[in-house]
Amino acid sequence: MKNTITIVVVVAIVAVGAGFAGFGFASNQPSPNQTVLATSALMSGHMQLVVTDPNGEIKAYRQTDNAITTNGENCVAKMLFKGPGTTGTTACTGAITQPFNYIALGTGTNAETPTVNDLQTENTAANGLVRALGTATMVNATTGQGDAFSAGSATVTITKAFSPTATVIVTEAGLFNDTKSGTDGMFARKVFSAVTVNNLDTLTVTWTINIGNTTSFN
């Protein structure tokens, strides 16, 4: 009788222990039907600046990630998902009928901040480096890695080749939606180490904006 009671007690202890162990395991693992969604940054930008001499030789090169302004983010959200409270020009300033395809250059050196929507010292002189409309191209997002739920980023590239007619030092660049200085229609800005351009040089600015990156369902 003692052996029988002992066996029953041991079996009961093992069963209870297994139950607790199973409970602990289940609480730390996703259920079979649970979907884990991993996403990356929605929007990011990159700027490249190249100065070449009349013979096409590279004199200066700068490339860096840019700083997208709060105004730019709000304007994109407004244009995509316009709803209550987004009428007028609350978010989108400048010529809001135009895209952010205008590139401006300047000599400012203050660091970028999300709420500053103009270059510090934009070049407005008639020297071939005034704000101008760039050429925009787009590459659609595509699926990747053989996964139907995974997509690469859509990429928009804005390029402008400036032709200086005087010697100018450039230290900042911005992406705008208007041709007028002081309209606060800036999407992105970047400060960089000084670049000197001379008459007959070519200064080419290329701005790349990535929309999304990868979204995977595991």
PDB file of N, CA and C in Angstrom, residues 88-178:
ATOM      1  N   GLY A  88      -5.950  73.860 -46.846  1.00  0.00           N
ATOM      2  CA  GLY A  88      -5.081  75.021 -46.990  1.00  0.00           C
ATOM      3  C   GLY A  88      -3.621  74.626 -47.082  1.00  0.00           C
ATOM      4  N   THR A  89      -2.749  75.511 -46.611  1.00  0.00           N
ATOM      5  CA  THR A  89      -1.307  75.288 -46.708  1.00  0.00           C
ATOM      6  C   THR A  89      -0.677  75.069 -45.340  1.00  0.00           C
ATOM      7  N   THR A  90      -1.425  74.448 -44.439  1.00  0.00           N
ATOM      8  CA  THR A  90      -0.934  74.239 -43.078  1.00  0.00           C
ATOM      9  C   THR A  90       0.365  73.456 -43.055  1.00  0.00           C
ATOM     10  N   ALA A  91       0.429  72.379 -43.822  1.00  0.00           N
ATOM     11  CA  ALA A  91       1.622  71.534 -43.809  1.00  0.00           C
ATOM     12  C   ALA A  91       2.514  71.807 -45.009  1.00  0.00           C
ATOM     13  N   CYS A  92       1.912  71.960 -46.187  1.00  0.00           N
ATOM     14  CA  CYS A  92       2.690  72.143 -47.407  1.00  0.00           C
ATOM     15  C   CYS A  92       2.834  73.625 -47.708  1.00  0.00           C
ATOM     16  N   THR A  93       4.036  74.140 -47.581  1.00  0.00           N
ATOM     17  CA  THR A  93       4.280  75.542 -47.881  1.00  0.00           C
ATOM     18  C   THR A  93       4.986  75.677 -49.215  1.00  0.00           C
ATOM     19  N   GLY A  94       5.140  76.904 -49.661  1.00  0.00           N
ATOM     20  CA  GLY A  94       5.715  77.104 -50.975  1.00  0.00           C
ATOM     21  C   GLY A  94       4.659  76.856 -52.035  1.00  0.00           C
ATOM     22  N   ALA A  95       5.072  76.623 -53.249  1.00  0.00           N
ATOM     23  CA  ALA A  95       4.141  76.347 -54.344  1.00  0.00           C
ATOM     24  C   ALA A  95       3.720  74.892 -54.253  1.00  0.00           C
ATOM     25  N   ILE A  96       2.678  74.626 -53.500  1.00  0.00           N
ATOM     26  CA  ILE A  96       2.315  73.231 -53.197  1.00  0.00           C
ATOM     27  C   ILE A  96       1.766  72.481 -54.402  1.00  0.00           C
ATOM     28  N   THR A  97       1.588  73.185 -55.534  1.00  0.00           N
ATOM     29  CA  THR A  97       1.194  72.478 -56.742  1.00  0.00           C
ATOM     30  C   THR A  97       2.403  71.851 -57.423  1.00  0.00           C
ATOM     31  N   GLN A  98       3.590  72.157 -56.929  1.00  0.00           N
ATOM     32  CA  GLN A  98       4.819  71.635 -57.519  1.00  0.00           C
ATOM     33  C   GLN A  98       5.426  70.553 -56.619  1.00  0.00           C
ATOM     34  N   PRO A  99       6.111  69.587 -57.195  1.00  0.00           N
ATOM     35  CA  PRO A  99       6.780  68.560 -56.392  1.00  0.00           C
ATOM     36  C   PRO A  99       8.071  69.094 -55.774  1.00  0.00           C
ATOM     37  N   PHE A 100       8.666  68.326 -54.886  1.00  0.00           N
ATOM     38  CA  PHE A 100       9.935  68.722 -54.255  1.00  0.00           C
ATOM     39  C   PHE A 100      11.103  68.384 -55.184  1.00  0.00           C
ATOM     40  N   ASN A 101      11.154  69.074 -56.296  1.00  0.00           N
ATOM     41  CA  ASN A 101      12.180  68.788 -57.307  1.00  0.00           C
ATOM     42  C   ASN A 101      13.145  69.943 -57.525  1.00  0.00           C
ATOM     43  N   TYR A 102      13.085  70.968 -56.681  1.00  0.00           N
ATOM     44  CA  TYR A 102      13.949  72.140 -56.839  1.00  0.00           C
ATOM     45  C   TYR A 102      15.138  72.056 -55.887  1.00  0.00           C
ATOM     46  N   ILE A 103      16.330  72.228 -56.409  1.00  0.00           N
ATOM     47  CA  ILE A 103      17.549  72.151 -55.608  1.00  0.00           C
ATOM     48  C   ILE A 103      18.149  73.539 -55.447  1.00  0.00           C
ATOM     49  N   ALA A 104      18.489  73.878 -54.210  1.00  0.00           N
ATOM     50  CA  ALA A 104      19.090  75.181 -53.912  1.00  0.00           C
ATOM     51  C   ALA A 104      20.432  74.971 -53.232  1.00  0.00           C
ATOM     52  N   LEU A 105      21.324  75.928 -53.405  1.00  0.00           N
ATOM     53  CA  LEU A 105      22.663  75.877 -52.815  1.00  0.00           C
ATOM     54  C   LEU A 105      22.900  77.118 -51.970  1.00  0.00           C
ATOM     55  N   GLY A 106      23.805  77.009 -50.998  1.00  0.00           N
ATOM     56  CA  GLY A 106      24.075  78.156 -50.151  1.00  0.00           C
ATOM     57  C   GLY A 106      25.412  78.073 -49.460  1.00  0.00           C
ATOM     58  N   THR A 107      25.646  79.050 -48.578  1.00  0.00           N
ATOM     59  CA  THR A 107      26.935  79.134 -47.875  1.00  0.00           C
ATOM     60  C   THR A 107      26.771  79.031 -46.362  1.00  0.00           C
ATOM     61  N   GLY A 108      25.602  78.632 -45.896  1.00  0.00           N
ATOM     62  CA  GLY A 108      25.377  78.496 -44.467  1.00  0.00           C
ATOM     63  C   GLY A 108      26.094  77.299 -43.866  1.00  0.00           C
ATOM     64  N   THR A 109      26.392  77.386 -42.578  1.00  0.00           N
ATOM     65  CA  THR A 109      27.117  76.305 -41.898  1.00  0.00           C
ATOM     66  C   THR A 109      26.399  75.820 -40.640  1.00  0.00           C
ATOM     67  N   ASN A 110      25.259  76.419 -40.306  1.00  0.00           N
ATOM     68  CA  ASN A 110      24.507  75.959 -39.137  1.00  0.00           C
ATOM     69  C   ASN A 110      24.013  74.536 -39.358  1.00  0.00           C
ATOM     70  N   ALA A 111      23.994  73.764 -38.291  1.00  0.00           N
ATOM     71  CA  ALA A 111      23.552  72.370 -38.386  1.00  0.00           C
ATOM     72  C   ALA A 111      22.081  72.283 -38.776  1.00  0.00           C
ATOM     73  N   GLU A 112      21.701  71.179 -39.396  1.00  0.00           N
ATOM     74  CA  GLU A 112      20.317  70.964 -39.791  1.00  0.00           C
ATOM     75  C   GLU A 112      19.436  70.757 -38.554  1.00  0.00           C
ATOM     76  N   THR A 113      18.226  71.276 -38.606  1.00  0.00           N
ATOM     77  CA  THR A 113      17.238  71.018 -37.568  1.00  0.00           C
ATOM     78  C   THR A 113      15.902  70.724 -38.251  1.00  0.00           C
ATOM     79  N   PRO A 114      15.039  69.905 -37.648  1.00  0.00           N
ATOM     80  CA  PRO A 114      13.793  69.501 -38.300  1.00  0.00           C
ATOM     81  C   PRO A 114      12.827  70.649 -38.582  1.00  0.00           C
ATOM     82  N   THR A 115      12.919  71.733 -37.804  1.00  0.00           N
ATOM     83  CA  THR A 115      11.925  72.795 -37.928  1.00  0.00           C
ATOM     84  C   THR A 115      12.400  74.007 -38.728  1.00  0.00           C
ATOM     85  N   VAL A 116      13.628  73.982 -39.220  1.00  0.00           N
ATOM     86  CA  VAL A 116      14.125  75.073 -40.070  1.00  0.00           C
ATOM     87  C   VAL A 116      13.863  74.695 -41.519  1.00  0.00           C
ATOM     88  N   ASN A 117      13.102  75.550 -42.232  1.00  0.00           N
ATOM     89  CA  ASN A 117      12.626  75.188 -43.561  1.00  0.00           C
ATOM     90  C   ASN A 117      13.216  76.008 -44.693  1.00  0.00           C
ATOM     91  N   ASP A 118      14.353  76.646 -44.443  1.00  0.00           N
ATOM     92  CA  ASP A 118      15.072  77.378 -45.485  1.00  0.00           C
ATOM     93  C   ASP A 118      16.566  77.141 -45.301  1.00  0.00           C
ATOM     94  N   LEU A 119      17.339  77.360 -46.349  1.00  0.00           N
ATOM     95  CA  LEU A 119      18.782  77.352 -46.185  1.00  0.00           C
ATOM     96  C   LEU A 119      19.172  78.549 -45.324  1.00  0.00           C
ATOM     97  N   GLN A 120      20.303  78.432 -44.644  1.00  0.00           N
ATOM     98  CA  GLN A 120      20.752  79.546 -43.808  1.00  0.00           C
ATOM     99  C   GLN A 120      21.092  80.765 -44.650  1.00  0.00           C
ATOM    100  N   THR A 121      21.894  80.543 -45.706  1.00  0.00           N
ATOM    101  CA  THR A 121      22.291  81.648 -46.597  1.00  0.00           C
ATOM    102  C   THR A 121      22.231  81.141 -48.029  1.00  0.00           C
ATOM    103  N   GLU A 122      21.049  81.203 -48.617  1.00  0.00           N
ATOM    104  CA  GLU A 122      20.889  80.670 -49.968  1.00  0.00           C
ATOM    105  C   GLU A 122      21.534  81.582 -51.009  1.00  0.00           C
ATOM    106  N   ASN A 123      22.140  80.985 -52.015  1.00  0.00           N
ATOM    107  CA  ASN A 123      22.724  81.739 -53.115  1.00  0.00           C
ATOM    108  C   ASN A 123      21.616  82.233 -54.040  1.00  0.00           C
ATOM    109  N   THR A 124      21.508  83.530 -54.176  1.00  0.00           N
ATOM    110  CA  THR A 124      20.506  84.121 -55.071  1.00  0.00           C
ATOM    111  C   THR A 124      21.144  85.011 -56.140  1.00  0.00           C
ATOM    112  N   ALA A 125      22.473  85.064 -56.153  1.00  0.00           N
ATOM    113  CA  ALA A 125      23.173  85.891 -57.139  1.00  0.00           C
ATOM    114  C   ALA A 125      23.125  85.240 -58.518  1.00  0.00           C
ATOM    115  N   ALA A 126      23.270  86.059 -59.542  1.00  0.00           N
ATOM    116  CA  ALA A 126      23.244  85.562 -60.917  1.00  0.00           C
ATOM    117  C   ALA A 126      24.600  84.980 -61.286  1.00  0.00           C
ATOM    118  N   ASN A 127      24.940  83.849 -60.677  1.00  0.00           N
ATOM    119  CA  ASN A 127      26.242  83.226 -60.918  1.00  0.00           C
ATOM    120  C   ASN A 127      26.119  81.776 -61.380  1.00  0.00           C
ATOM    121  N   GLY A 128      24.928  81.407 -61.827  1.00  0.00           N
ATOM    122  CA  GLY A 128      24.717  80.056 -62.328  1.00  0.00           C
ATOM    123  C   GLY A 128      24.375  79.041 -61.256  1.00  0.00           C
ATOM    124  N   LEU A 129      24.263  79.489 -59.994  1.00  0.00           N
ATOM    125  CA  LEU A 129      23.999  78.547 -58.905  1.00  0.00           C
ATOM    126  C   LEU A 129      22.711  78.866 -58.145  1.00  0.00           C
ATOM    127  N   VAL A 130      21.780  79.568 -58.789  1.00  0.00           N
ATOM    128  CA  VAL A 130      20.513  79.874 -58.128  1.00  0.00           C
ATOM    129  C   VAL A 130      19.615  78.635 -58.129  1.00  0.00           C
ATOM    130  N   ARG A 131      18.649  78.641 -57.225  1.00  0.00           N
ATOM    131  CA  ARG A 131      17.724  77.515 -57.093  1.00  0.00           C
ATOM    132  C   ARG A 131      17.121  77.150 -58.452  1.00  0.00           C
ATOM    133  N   ALA A 132      17.079  75.838 -58.750  1.00  0.00           N
ATOM    134  CA  ALA A 132      16.629  75.422 -60.078  1.00  0.00           C
ATOM    135  C   ALA A 132      15.932  74.072 -60.019  1.00  0.00           C
ATOM    136  N   LEU A 133      15.089  73.818 -61.006  1.00  0.00           N
ATOM    137  CA  LEU A 133      14.349  72.569 -61.115  1.00  0.00           C
ATOM    138  C   LEU A 133      15.268  71.446 -61.576  1.00  0.00           C
ATOM    139  N   GLY A 134      15.259  70.340 -60.825  1.00  0.00           N
ATOM    140  CA  GLY A 134      16.049  69.180 -61.203  1.00  0.00           C
ATOM    141  C   GLY A 134      15.232  68.204 -62.039  1.00  0.00           C
ATOM    142  N   THR A 135      15.889  67.198 -62.534  1.00  0.00           N
ATOM    143  CA  THR A 135      15.226  66.139 -63.301  1.00  0.00           C
ATOM    144  C   THR A 135      14.962  64.961 -62.381  1.00  0.00           C
ATOM    145  N   ALA A 136      13.699  64.575 -62.285  1.00  0.00           N
ATOM    146  CA  ALA A 136      13.318  63.493 -61.372  1.00  0.00           C
ATOM    147  C   ALA A 136      13.086  62.194 -62.129  1.00  0.00           C
ATOM    148  N   THR A 137      13.595  61.107 -61.575  1.00  0.00           N
ATOM    149  CA  THR A 137      13.342  59.770 -62.104  1.00  0.00           C
ATOM    150  C   THR A 137      12.899  58.879 -60.950  1.00  0.00           C
ATOM    151  N   MET A 138      12.178  57.826 -61.255  1.00  0.00           N
ATOM    152  CA  MET A 138      11.654  56.953 -60.201  1.00  0.00           C
ATOM    153  C   MET A 138      11.830  55.497 -60.571  1.00  0.00           C
ATOM    154  N   VAL A 139      12.194  54.706 -59.573  1.00  0.00           N
ATOM    155  CA  VAL A 139      12.275  53.259 -59.726  1.00  0.00           C
ATOM    156  C   VAL A 139      11.277  52.655 -58.752  1.00  0.00           C
ATOM    157  N   ASN A 140      10.340  51.873 -59.275  1.00  0.00           N
ATOM    158  CA  ASN A 140       9.310  51.280 -58.422  1.00  0.00           C
ATOM    159  C   ASN A 140       9.887  50.235 -57.479  1.00  0.00           C
ATOM    160  N   ALA A 141       9.219  50.056 -56.349  1.00  0.00           N
ATOM    161  CA  ALA A 141       9.594  48.993 -55.418  1.00  0.00           C
ATOM    162  C   ALA A 141       9.331  47.646 -56.071  1.00  0.00           C
ATOM    163  N   THR A 142      10.159  46.670 -55.758  1.00  0.00           N
ATOM    164  CA  THR A 142       9.998  45.324 -56.307  1.00  0.00           C
ATOM    165  C   THR A 142      10.080  44.304 -55.197  1.00  0.00           C
ATOM    166  N   THR A 143       9.476  43.136 -55.419  1.00  0.00           N
ATOM    167  CA  THR A 143       9.575  42.069 -54.435  1.00  0.00           C
ATOM    168  C   THR A 143      10.984  41.534 -54.421  1.00  0.00           C
ATOM    169  N   GLY A 144      11.409  41.032 -53.281  1.00  0.00           N
ATOM    170  CA  GLY A 144      12.771  40.533 -53.156  1.00  0.00           C
ATOM    171  C   GLY A 144      12.855  39.228 -52.399  1.00  0.00           C
ATOM    172  N   GLN A 145      13.957  38.559 -52.522  1.00  0.00           N
ATOM    173  CA  GLN A 145      14.236  37.327 -51.797  1.00  0.00           C
ATOM    174  C   GLN A 145      13.215  36.229 -52.092  1.00  0.00           C
ATOM    175  N   GLY A 146      12.492  36.331 -53.192  1.00  0.00           N
ATOM    176  CA  GLY A 146      11.525  35.304 -53.532  1.00  0.00           C
ATOM    177  C   GLY A 146      10.324  35.284 -52.610  1.00  0.00           C
ATOM    178  N   ASP A 147      10.130  36.305 -51.799  1.00  0.00           N
ATOM    179  CA  ASP A 147       9.042  36.365 -50.841  1.00  0.00           C
ATOM    180  C   ASP A 147       8.001  37.338 -51.349  1.00  0.00           C
ATOM    181  N   ALA A 148       6.779  36.866 -51.577  1.00  0.00           N
ATOM    182  CA  ALA A 148       5.732  37.712 -52.128  1.00  0.00           C
ATOM    183  C   ALA A 148       5.363  38.845 -51.199  1.00  0.00           C
ATOM    184  N   PHE A 149       5.685  38.714 -49.906  1.00  0.00           N
ATOM    185  CA  PHE A 149       5.343  39.745 -48.933  1.00  0.00           C
ATOM    186  C   PHE A 149       6.517  40.672 -48.642  1.00  0.00           C
ATOM    187  N   SER A 150       7.595  40.545 -49.380  1.00  0.00           N
ATOM    188  CA  SER A 150       8.775  41.369 -49.137  1.00  0.00           C
ATOM    189  C   SER A 150       8.998  42.305 -50.314  1.00  0.00           C
ATOM    190  N   ALA A 151       9.215  43.587 -50.031  1.00  0.00           N
ATOM    191  CA  ALA A 151       9.376  44.556 -51.122  1.00  0.00           C
ATOM    192  C   ALA A 151      10.544  45.475 -50.856  1.00  0.00           C
ATOM    193  N   GLY A 152      11.308  45.786 -51.912  1.00  0.00           N
ATOM    194  CA  GLY A 152      12.373  46.760 -51.799  1.00  0.00           C
ATOM    195  C   GLY A 152      11.781  48.158 -51.851  1.00  0.00           C
ATOM    196  N   SER A 153      12.613  49.175 -51.644  1.00  0.00           N
ATOM    197  CA  SER A 153      12.111  50.542 -51.582  1.00  0.00           C
ATOM    198  C   SER A 153      11.846  51.108 -52.971  1.00  0.00           C
ATOM    199  N   ALA A 154      10.876  52.017 -53.032  1.00  0.00           N
ATOM    200  CA  ALA A 154      10.699  52.842 -54.220  1.00  0.00           C
ATOM    201  C   ALA A 154      11.724  53.965 -54.109  1.00  0.00           C
ATOM    202  N   THR A 155      12.383  54.284 -55.199  1.00  0.00           N
ATOM    203  CA  THR A 155      13.468  55.267 -55.157  1.00  0.00           C
ATOM    204  C   THR A 155      13.192  56.409 -56.129  1.00  0.00           C
ATOM    205  N   VAL A 156      13.265  57.634 -55.605  1.00  0.00           N
ATOM    206  CA  VAL A 156      13.123  58.823 -56.429  1.00  0.00           C
ATOM    207  C   VAL A 156      14.464  59.551 -56.438  1.00  0.00           C
ATOM    208  N   THR A 157      14.949  59.887 -57.617  1.00  0.00           N
ATOM    209  CA  THR A 157      16.225  60.587 -57.760  1.00  0.00           C
ATOM    210  C   THR A 157      16.005  61.922 -58.464  1.00  0.00           C
ATOM    211  N   ILE A 158      16.481  62.996 -57.839  1.00  0.00           N
ATOM    212  CA  ILE A 158      16.400  64.337 -58.429  1.00  0.00           C
ATOM    213  C   ILE A 158      17.816  64.813 -58.706  1.00  0.00           C
ATOM    214  N   THR A 159      18.114  65.156 -59.942  1.00  0.00           N
ATOM    215  CA  THR A 159      19.465  65.554 -60.337  1.00  0.00           C
ATOM    216  C   THR A 159      19.446  66.910 -61.039  1.00  0.00           C
ATOM    217  N   LYS A 160      20.418  67.745 -60.677  1.00  0.00           N
ATOM    218  CA  LYS A 160      20.568  69.037 -61.348  1.00  0.00           C
ATOM    219  C   LYS A 160      22.049  69.338 -61.539  1.00  0.00           C
ATOM    220  N   ALA A 161      22.433  69.678 -62.774  1.00  0.00           N
ATOM    221  CA  ALA A 161      23.799  70.087 -63.079  1.00  0.00           C
ATOM    222  C   ALA A 161      23.828  71.605 -63.209  1.00  0.00           C
ATOM    223  N   PHE A 162      24.548  72.259 -62.308  1.00  0.00           N
ATOM    224  CA  PHE A 162      24.679  73.719 -62.321  1.00  0.00           C
ATOM    225  C   PHE A 162      25.947  74.119 -63.086  1.00  0.00           C
ATOM    226  N   SER A 163      25.886  75.274 -63.768  1.00  0.00           N
ATOM    227  CA  SER A 163      27.031  75.773 -64.532  1.00  0.00           C
ATOM    228  C   SER A 163      27.462  77.119 -63.966  1.00  0.00           C
ATOM    229  N   PRO A 164      28.412  77.133 -63.038  1.00  0.00           N
ATOM    230  CA  PRO A 164      28.856  78.391 -62.414  1.00  0.00           C
ATOM    231  C   PRO A 164      29.481  79.339 -63.431  1.00  0.00           C
ATOM    232  N   THR A 165      29.242  80.632 -63.201  1.00  0.00           N
ATOM    233  CA  THR A 165      29.856  81.660 -64.045  1.00  0.00           C
ATOM    234  C   THR A 165      30.806  82.531 -63.236  1.00  0.00           C
ATOM    235  N   ALA A 166      31.068  82.130 -61.991  1.00  0.00           N
ATOM    236  CA  ALA A 166      31.979  82.861 -61.111  1.00  0.00           C
ATOM    237  C   ALA A 166      32.511  81.882 -60.071  1.00  0.00           C
ATOM    238  N   THR A 167      33.495  82.311 -59.308  1.00  0.00           N
ATOM    239  CA  THR A 167      34.024  81.468 -58.238  1.00  0.00           C
ATOM    240  C   THR A 167      33.118  81.608 -57.010  1.00  0.00           C
ATOM    241  N   VAL A 168      32.597  80.484 -56.545  1.00  0.00           N
ATOM    242  CA  VAL A 168      31.647  80.476 -55.427  1.00  0.00           C
ATOM    243  C   VAL A 168      32.000  79.330 -54.495  1.00  0.00           C
ATOM    244  N   ILE A 169      31.861  79.572 -53.191  1.00  0.00           N
ATOM    245  CA  ILE A 169      32.039  78.513 -52.194  1.00  0.00           C
ATOM    246  C   ILE A 169      30.658  78.038 -51.755  1.00  0.00           C
ATOM    247  N   VAL A 170      30.455  76.731 -51.757  1.00  0.00           N
ATOM    248  CA  VAL A 170      29.159  76.142 -51.416  1.00  0.00           C
ATOM    249  C   VAL A 170      29.325  75.242 -50.196  1.00  0.00           C
ATOM    250  N   THR A 171      28.421  75.390 -49.218  1.00  0.00           N
ATOM    251  CA  THR A 171      28.508  74.589 -47.989  1.00  0.00           C
ATOM    252  C   THR A 171      27.184  73.954 -47.571  1.00  0.00           C
ATOM    253  N   GLU A 172      26.101  74.244 -48.295  1.00  0.00           N
ATOM    254  CA  GLU A 172      24.811  73.665 -47.934  1.00  0.00           C
ATOM    255  C   GLU A 172      23.953  73.490 -49.171  1.00  0.00           C
ATOM    256  N   ALA A 173      23.020  72.561 -49.099  1.00  0.00           N
ATOM    257  CA  ALA A 173      22.095  72.322 -50.199  1.00  0.00           C
ATOM    258  C   ALA A 173      20.739  71.944 -49.623  1.00  0.00           C
ATOM    259  N   GLY A 174      19.682  72.254 -50.372  1.00  0.00           N
ATOM    260  CA  GLY A 174      18.334  71.935 -49.916  1.00  0.00           C
ATOM    261  C   GLY A 174      17.455  71.502 -51.067  1.00  0.00           C
ATOM    262  N   LEU A 175      16.414  70.741 -50.725  1.00  0.00           N
ATOM    263  CA  LEU A 175      15.446  70.249 -51.708  1.00  0.00           C
ATOM    264  C   LEU A 175      14.112  70.932 -51.421  1.00  0.00           C
ATOM    265  N   PHE A 176      13.568  71.632 -52.421  1.00  0.00           N
ATOM    266  CA  PHE A 176      12.390  72.488 -52.225  1.00  0.00           C
ATOM    267  C   PHE A 176      11.265  72.158 -53.204  1.00  0.00           C
ATOM    268  N   ASN A 177      10.079  72.769 -52.924  1.00  0.00           N
ATOM    269  CA  ASN A 177       8.951  72.627 -53.847  1.00  0.00           C
ATOM    270  C   ASN A 177       8.564  73.967 -54.468  1.00  0.00           C
ATOM    271  N   ASP A 178       9.495  74.900 -54.506  1.00  0.00           N
ATOM    272  CA  ASP A 178       9.210  76.216 -55.073  1.00  0.00           C
ATOM    273  C   ASP A 178      10.509  76.819 -55.597  1.00  0.00           C
TER     274      ASP A 178
END
